[in-house]
Short mmCIF file of N, CA, C and O and ligand atoms in Angstrom, two decimals:
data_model
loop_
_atom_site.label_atom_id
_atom_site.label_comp_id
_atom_site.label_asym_id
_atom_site.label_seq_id
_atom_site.Cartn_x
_atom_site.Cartn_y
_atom_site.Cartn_z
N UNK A 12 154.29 -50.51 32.09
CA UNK A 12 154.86 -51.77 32.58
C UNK A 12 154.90 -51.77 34.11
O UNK A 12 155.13 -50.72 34.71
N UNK A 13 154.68 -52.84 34.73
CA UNK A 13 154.26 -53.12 36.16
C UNK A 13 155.58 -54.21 36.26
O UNK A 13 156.28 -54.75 35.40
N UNK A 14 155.56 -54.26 37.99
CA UNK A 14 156.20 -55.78 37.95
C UNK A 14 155.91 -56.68 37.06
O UNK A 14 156.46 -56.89 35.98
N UNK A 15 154.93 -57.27 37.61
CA UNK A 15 154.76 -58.57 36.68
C UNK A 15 155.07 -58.78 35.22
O UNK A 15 155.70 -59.70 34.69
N UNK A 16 154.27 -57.32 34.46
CA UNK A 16 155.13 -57.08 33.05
C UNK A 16 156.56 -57.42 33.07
O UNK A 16 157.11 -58.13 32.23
N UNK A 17 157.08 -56.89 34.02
CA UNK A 17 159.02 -57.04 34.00
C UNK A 17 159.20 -58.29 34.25
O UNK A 17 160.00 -58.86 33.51
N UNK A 18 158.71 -58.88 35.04
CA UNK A 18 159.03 -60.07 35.40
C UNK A 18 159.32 -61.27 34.34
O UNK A 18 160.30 -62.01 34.25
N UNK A 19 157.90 -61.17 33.39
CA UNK A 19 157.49 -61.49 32.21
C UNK A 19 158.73 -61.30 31.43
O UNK A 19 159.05 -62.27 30.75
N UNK A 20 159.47 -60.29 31.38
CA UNK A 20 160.51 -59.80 30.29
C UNK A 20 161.73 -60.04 30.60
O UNK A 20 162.71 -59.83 29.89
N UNK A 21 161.71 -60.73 32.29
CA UNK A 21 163.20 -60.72 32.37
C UNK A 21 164.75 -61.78 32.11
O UNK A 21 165.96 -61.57 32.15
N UNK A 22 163.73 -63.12 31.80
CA UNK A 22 164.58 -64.33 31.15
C UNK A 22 165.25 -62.97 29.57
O UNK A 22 166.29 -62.31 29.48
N UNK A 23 164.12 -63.09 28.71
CA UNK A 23 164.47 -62.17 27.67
C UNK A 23 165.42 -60.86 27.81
O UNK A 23 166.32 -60.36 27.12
N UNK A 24 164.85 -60.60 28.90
CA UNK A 24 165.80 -59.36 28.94
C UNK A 24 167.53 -59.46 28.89
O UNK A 24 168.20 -58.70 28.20
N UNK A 25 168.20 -60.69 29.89
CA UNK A 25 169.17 -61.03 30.14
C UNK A 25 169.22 -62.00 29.10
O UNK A 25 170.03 -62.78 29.61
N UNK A 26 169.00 -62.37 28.30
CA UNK A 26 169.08 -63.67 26.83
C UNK A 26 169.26 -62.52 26.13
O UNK A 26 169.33 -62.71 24.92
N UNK A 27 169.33 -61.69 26.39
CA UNK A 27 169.52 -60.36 24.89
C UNK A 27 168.38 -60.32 23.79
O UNK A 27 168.24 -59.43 22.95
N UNK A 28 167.49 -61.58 23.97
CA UNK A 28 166.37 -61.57 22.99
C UNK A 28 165.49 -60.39 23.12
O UNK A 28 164.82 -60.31 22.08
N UNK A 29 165.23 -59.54 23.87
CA UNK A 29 164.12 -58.72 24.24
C UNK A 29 164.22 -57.69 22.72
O UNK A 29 165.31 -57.37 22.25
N UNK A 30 162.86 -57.25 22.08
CA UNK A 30 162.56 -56.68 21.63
C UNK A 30 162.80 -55.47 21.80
O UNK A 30 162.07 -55.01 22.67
N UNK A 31 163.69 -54.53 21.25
CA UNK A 31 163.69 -53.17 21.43
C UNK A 31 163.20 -52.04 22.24
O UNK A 31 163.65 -51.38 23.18
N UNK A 32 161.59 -52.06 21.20
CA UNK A 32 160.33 -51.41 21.88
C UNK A 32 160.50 -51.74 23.70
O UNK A 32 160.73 -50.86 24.53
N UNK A 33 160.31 -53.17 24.01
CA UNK A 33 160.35 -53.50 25.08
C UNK A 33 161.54 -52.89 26.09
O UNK A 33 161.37 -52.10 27.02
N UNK A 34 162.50 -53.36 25.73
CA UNK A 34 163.29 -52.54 26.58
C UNK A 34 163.85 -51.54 26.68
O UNK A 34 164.94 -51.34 27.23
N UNK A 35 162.95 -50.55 25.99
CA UNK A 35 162.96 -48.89 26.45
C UNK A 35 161.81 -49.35 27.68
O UNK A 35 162.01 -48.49 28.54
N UNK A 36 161.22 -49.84 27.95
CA UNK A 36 159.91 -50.33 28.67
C UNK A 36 160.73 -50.60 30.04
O UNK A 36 160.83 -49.83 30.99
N UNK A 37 161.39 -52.12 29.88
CA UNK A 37 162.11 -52.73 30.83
C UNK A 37 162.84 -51.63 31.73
O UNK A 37 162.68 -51.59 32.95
N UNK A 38 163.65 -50.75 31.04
CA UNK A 38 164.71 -49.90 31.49
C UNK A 38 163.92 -48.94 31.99
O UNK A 38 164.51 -48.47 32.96
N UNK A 39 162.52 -48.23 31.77
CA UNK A 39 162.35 -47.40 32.60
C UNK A 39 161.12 -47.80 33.57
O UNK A 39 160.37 -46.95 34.04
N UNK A 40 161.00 -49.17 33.81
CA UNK A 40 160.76 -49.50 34.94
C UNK A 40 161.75 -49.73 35.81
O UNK A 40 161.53 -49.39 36.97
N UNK A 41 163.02 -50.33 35.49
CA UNK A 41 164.10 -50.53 36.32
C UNK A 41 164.24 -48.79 36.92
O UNK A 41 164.27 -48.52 38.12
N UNK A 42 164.30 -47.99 36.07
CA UNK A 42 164.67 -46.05 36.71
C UNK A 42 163.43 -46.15 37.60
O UNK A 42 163.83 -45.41 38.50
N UNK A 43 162.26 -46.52 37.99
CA UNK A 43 161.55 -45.82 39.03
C UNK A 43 161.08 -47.52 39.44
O UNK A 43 159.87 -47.50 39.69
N UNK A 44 161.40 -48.31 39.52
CA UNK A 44 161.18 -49.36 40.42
C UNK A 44 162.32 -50.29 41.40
O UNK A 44 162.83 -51.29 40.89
N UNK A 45 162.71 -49.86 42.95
CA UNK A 45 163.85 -50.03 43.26
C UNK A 45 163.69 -51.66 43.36
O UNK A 45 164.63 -52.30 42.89
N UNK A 46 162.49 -52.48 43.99
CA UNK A 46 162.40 -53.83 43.85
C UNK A 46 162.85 -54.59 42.67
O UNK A 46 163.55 -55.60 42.76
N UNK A 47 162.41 -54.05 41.53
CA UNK A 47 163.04 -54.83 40.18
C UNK A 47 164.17 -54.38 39.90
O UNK A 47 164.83 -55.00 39.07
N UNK A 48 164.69 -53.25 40.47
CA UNK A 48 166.68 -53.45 40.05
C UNK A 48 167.16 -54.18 40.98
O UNK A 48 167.88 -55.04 40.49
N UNK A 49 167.09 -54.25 42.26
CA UNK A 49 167.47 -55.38 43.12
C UNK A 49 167.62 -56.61 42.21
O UNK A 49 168.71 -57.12 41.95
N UNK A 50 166.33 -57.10 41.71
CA UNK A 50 166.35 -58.35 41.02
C UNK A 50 167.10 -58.24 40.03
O UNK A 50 167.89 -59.17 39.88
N UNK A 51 167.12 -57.53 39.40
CA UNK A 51 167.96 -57.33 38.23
C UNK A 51 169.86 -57.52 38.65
O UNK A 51 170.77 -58.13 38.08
N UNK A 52 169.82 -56.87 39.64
CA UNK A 52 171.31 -57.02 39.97
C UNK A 52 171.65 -58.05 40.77
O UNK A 52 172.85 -58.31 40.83
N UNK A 53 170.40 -59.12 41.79
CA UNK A 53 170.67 -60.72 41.84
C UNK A 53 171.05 -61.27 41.14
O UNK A 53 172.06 -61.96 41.27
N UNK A 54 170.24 -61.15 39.96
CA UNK A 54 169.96 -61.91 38.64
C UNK A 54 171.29 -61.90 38.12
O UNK A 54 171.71 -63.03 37.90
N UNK A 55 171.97 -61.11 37.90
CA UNK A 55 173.07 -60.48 37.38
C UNK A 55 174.37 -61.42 37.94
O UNK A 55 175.11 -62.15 37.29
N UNK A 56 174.39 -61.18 39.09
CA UNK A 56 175.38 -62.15 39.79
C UNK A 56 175.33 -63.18 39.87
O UNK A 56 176.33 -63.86 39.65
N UNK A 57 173.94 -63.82 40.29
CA UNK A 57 173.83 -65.38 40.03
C UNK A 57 174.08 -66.07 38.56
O UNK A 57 174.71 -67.06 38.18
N UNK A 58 173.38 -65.21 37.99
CA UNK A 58 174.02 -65.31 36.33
C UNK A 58 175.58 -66.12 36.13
O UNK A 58 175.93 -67.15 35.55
N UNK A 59 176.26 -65.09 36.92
CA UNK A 59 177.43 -64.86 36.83
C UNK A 59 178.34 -65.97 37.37
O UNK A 59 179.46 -66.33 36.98
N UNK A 60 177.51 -66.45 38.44
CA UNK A 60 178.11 -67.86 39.36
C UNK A 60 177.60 -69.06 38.23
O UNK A 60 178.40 -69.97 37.99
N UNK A 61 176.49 -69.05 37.67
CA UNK A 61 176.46 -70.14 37.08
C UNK A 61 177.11 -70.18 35.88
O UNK A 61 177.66 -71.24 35.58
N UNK A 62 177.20 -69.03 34.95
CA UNK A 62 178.27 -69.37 33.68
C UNK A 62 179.33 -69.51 33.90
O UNK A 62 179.89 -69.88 32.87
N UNK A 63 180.13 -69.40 34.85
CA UNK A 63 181.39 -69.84 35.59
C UNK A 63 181.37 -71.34 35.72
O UNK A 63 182.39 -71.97 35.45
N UNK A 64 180.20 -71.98 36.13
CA UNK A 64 180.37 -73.43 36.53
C UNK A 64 179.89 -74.17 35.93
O UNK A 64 180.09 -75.34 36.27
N UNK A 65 178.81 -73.87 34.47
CA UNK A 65 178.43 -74.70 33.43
C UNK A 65 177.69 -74.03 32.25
O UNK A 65 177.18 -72.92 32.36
N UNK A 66 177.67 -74.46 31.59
CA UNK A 66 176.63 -73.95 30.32
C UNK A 66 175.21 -73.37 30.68
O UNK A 66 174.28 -73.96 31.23
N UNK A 67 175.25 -72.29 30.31
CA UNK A 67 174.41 -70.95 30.98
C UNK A 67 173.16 -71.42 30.69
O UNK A 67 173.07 -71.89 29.56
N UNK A 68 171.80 -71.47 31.61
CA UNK A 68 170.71 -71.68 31.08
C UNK A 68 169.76 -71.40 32.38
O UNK A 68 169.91 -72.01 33.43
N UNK A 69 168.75 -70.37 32.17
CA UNK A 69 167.85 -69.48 33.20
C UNK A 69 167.46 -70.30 33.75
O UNK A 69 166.59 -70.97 33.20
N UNK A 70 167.94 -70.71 35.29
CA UNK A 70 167.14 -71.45 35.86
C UNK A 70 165.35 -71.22 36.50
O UNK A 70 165.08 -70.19 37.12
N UNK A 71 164.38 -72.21 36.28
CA UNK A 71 163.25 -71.82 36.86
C UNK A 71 163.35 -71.51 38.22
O UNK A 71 163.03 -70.49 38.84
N UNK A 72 163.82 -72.49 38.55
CA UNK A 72 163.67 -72.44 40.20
C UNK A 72 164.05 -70.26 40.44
O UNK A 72 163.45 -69.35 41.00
N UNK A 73 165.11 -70.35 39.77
CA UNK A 73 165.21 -68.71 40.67
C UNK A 73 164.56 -68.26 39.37
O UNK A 73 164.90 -67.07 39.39
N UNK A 74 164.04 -68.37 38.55
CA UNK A 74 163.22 -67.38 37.84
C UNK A 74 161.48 -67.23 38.98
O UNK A 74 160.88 -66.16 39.11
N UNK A 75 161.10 -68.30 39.49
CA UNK A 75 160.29 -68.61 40.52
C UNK A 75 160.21 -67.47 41.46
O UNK A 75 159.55 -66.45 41.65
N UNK A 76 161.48 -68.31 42.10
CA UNK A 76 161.77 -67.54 43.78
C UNK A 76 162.22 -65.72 43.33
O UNK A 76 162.28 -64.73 44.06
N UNK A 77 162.39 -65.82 42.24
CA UNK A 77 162.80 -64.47 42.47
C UNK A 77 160.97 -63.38 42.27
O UNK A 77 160.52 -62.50 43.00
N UNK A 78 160.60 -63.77 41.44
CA UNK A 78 158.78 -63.36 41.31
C UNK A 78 158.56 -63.41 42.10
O UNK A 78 157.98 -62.38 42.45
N UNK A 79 158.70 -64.46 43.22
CA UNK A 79 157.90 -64.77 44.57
C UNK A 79 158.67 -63.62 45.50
O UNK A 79 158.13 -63.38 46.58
N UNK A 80 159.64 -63.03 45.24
CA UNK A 80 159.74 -62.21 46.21
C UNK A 80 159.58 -60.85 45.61
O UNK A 80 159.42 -59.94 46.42
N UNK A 81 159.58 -60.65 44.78
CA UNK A 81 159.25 -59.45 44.50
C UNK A 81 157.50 -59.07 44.68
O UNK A 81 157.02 -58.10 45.26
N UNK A 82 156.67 -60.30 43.89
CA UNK A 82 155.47 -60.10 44.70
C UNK A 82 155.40 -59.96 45.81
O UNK A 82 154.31 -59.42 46.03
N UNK A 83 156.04 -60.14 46.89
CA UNK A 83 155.19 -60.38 48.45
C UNK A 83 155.71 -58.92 48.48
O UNK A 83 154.94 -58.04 48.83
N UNK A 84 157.48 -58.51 48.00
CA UNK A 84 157.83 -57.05 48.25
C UNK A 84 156.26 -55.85 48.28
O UNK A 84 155.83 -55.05 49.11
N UNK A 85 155.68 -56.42 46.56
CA UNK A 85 155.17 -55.25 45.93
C UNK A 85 153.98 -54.81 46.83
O UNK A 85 153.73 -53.64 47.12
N UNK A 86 152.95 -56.42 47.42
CA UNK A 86 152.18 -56.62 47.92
C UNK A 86 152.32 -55.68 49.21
O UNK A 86 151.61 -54.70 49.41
N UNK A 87 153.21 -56.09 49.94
CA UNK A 87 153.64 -55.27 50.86
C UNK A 87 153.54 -53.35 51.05
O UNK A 87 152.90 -52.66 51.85
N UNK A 88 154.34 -53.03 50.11
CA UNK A 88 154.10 -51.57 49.45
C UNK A 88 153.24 -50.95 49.12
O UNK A 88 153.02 -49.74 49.22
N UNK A 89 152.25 -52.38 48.39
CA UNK A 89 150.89 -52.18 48.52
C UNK A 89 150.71 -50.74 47.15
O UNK A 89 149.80 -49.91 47.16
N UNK A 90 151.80 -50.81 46.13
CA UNK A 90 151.98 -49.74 44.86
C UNK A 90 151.27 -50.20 43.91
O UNK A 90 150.64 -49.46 43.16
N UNK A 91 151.26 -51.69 43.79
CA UNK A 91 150.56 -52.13 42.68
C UNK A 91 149.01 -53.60 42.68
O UNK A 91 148.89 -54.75 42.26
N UNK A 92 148.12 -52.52 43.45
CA UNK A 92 147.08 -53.06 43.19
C UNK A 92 146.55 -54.27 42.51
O UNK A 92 145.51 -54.68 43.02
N UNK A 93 146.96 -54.89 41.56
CA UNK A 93 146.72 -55.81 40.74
C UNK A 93 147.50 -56.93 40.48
O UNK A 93 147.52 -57.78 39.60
N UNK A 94 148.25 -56.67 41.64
CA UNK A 94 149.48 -57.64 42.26
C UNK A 94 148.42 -58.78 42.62
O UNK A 94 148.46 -59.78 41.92
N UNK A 95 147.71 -58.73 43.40
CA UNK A 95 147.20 -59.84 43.99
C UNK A 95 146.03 -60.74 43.60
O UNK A 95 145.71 -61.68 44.33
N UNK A 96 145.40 -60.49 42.52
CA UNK A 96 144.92 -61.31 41.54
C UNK A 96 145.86 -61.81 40.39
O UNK A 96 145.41 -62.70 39.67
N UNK A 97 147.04 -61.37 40.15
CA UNK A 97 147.56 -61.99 38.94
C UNK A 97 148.66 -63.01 39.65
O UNK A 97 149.25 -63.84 38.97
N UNK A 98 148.90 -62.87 41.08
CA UNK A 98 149.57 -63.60 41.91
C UNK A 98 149.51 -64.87 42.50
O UNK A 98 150.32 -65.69 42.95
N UNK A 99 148.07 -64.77 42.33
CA UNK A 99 146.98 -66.07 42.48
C UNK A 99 147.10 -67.31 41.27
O UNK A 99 146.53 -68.39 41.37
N UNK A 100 147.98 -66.89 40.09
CA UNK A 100 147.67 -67.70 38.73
C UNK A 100 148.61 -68.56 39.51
O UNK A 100 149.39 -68.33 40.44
N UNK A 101 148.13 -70.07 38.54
CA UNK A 101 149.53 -71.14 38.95
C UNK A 101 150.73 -70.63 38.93
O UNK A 101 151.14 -69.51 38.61
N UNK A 102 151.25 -71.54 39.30
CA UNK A 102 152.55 -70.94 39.16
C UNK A 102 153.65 -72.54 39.39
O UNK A 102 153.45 -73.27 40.37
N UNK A 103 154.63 -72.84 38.47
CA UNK A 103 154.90 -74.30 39.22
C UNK A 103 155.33 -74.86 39.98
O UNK A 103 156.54 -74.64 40.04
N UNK A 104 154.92 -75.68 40.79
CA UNK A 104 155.10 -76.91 41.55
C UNK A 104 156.60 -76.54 41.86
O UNK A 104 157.43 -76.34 40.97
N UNK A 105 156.94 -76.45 43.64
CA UNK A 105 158.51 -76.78 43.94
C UNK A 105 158.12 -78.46 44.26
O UNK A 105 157.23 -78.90 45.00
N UNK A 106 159.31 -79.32 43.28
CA UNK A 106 159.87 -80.98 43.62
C UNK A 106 160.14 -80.87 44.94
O UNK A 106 160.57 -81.84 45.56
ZN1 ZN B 476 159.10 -53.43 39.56
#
């Protein structure tokens, strides 16, 4: 599992839906990837501000912005090679 794999997993991951198998996966990318626990522990708090103020539901917008920064992170680091063709896919439209 790579970023993007995690990335892929992480609405699920925090919905509790994630598949088992998977998150023995998830979790030991989080142990040797410090960019995706960052996100993970954004995620976590913002989480946390919005079920406080309405009926909980993953927003895109930071499911977005948060990919978008972890790509430019990874890009940067320059660890995962294959960052920058799968980075290129659409991705949607900011209103
Ligand atoms: Zn990662």
């Amino acid at each position: 599992m790579n970023c993007t794999d995690f990335l892929a997993k992480l609405t699920d991951y925090f919905d509790g839906q994630i598949d088992p198998t998977l998150l023995v996966e998830v979790k030991e990318h989080l142990g040797t990837c410090h960019h995706c626990e960052v996100v993970v522990d954004t995620t976590r708090k913002t989480i946390d501000v919005y079920r406080g103020a309405q009926t909980y539901e993953f927003p895109d917008e930071l499911a977005n912005r948060l990919r978008a920064a972890v790509m430019d992170r990874c890009k940067t680091v320059g660890k995962y090679p294959d960052v920058e063709k799968r980075a290129s896919e659409p991705v949607a439209k900011h209103s």
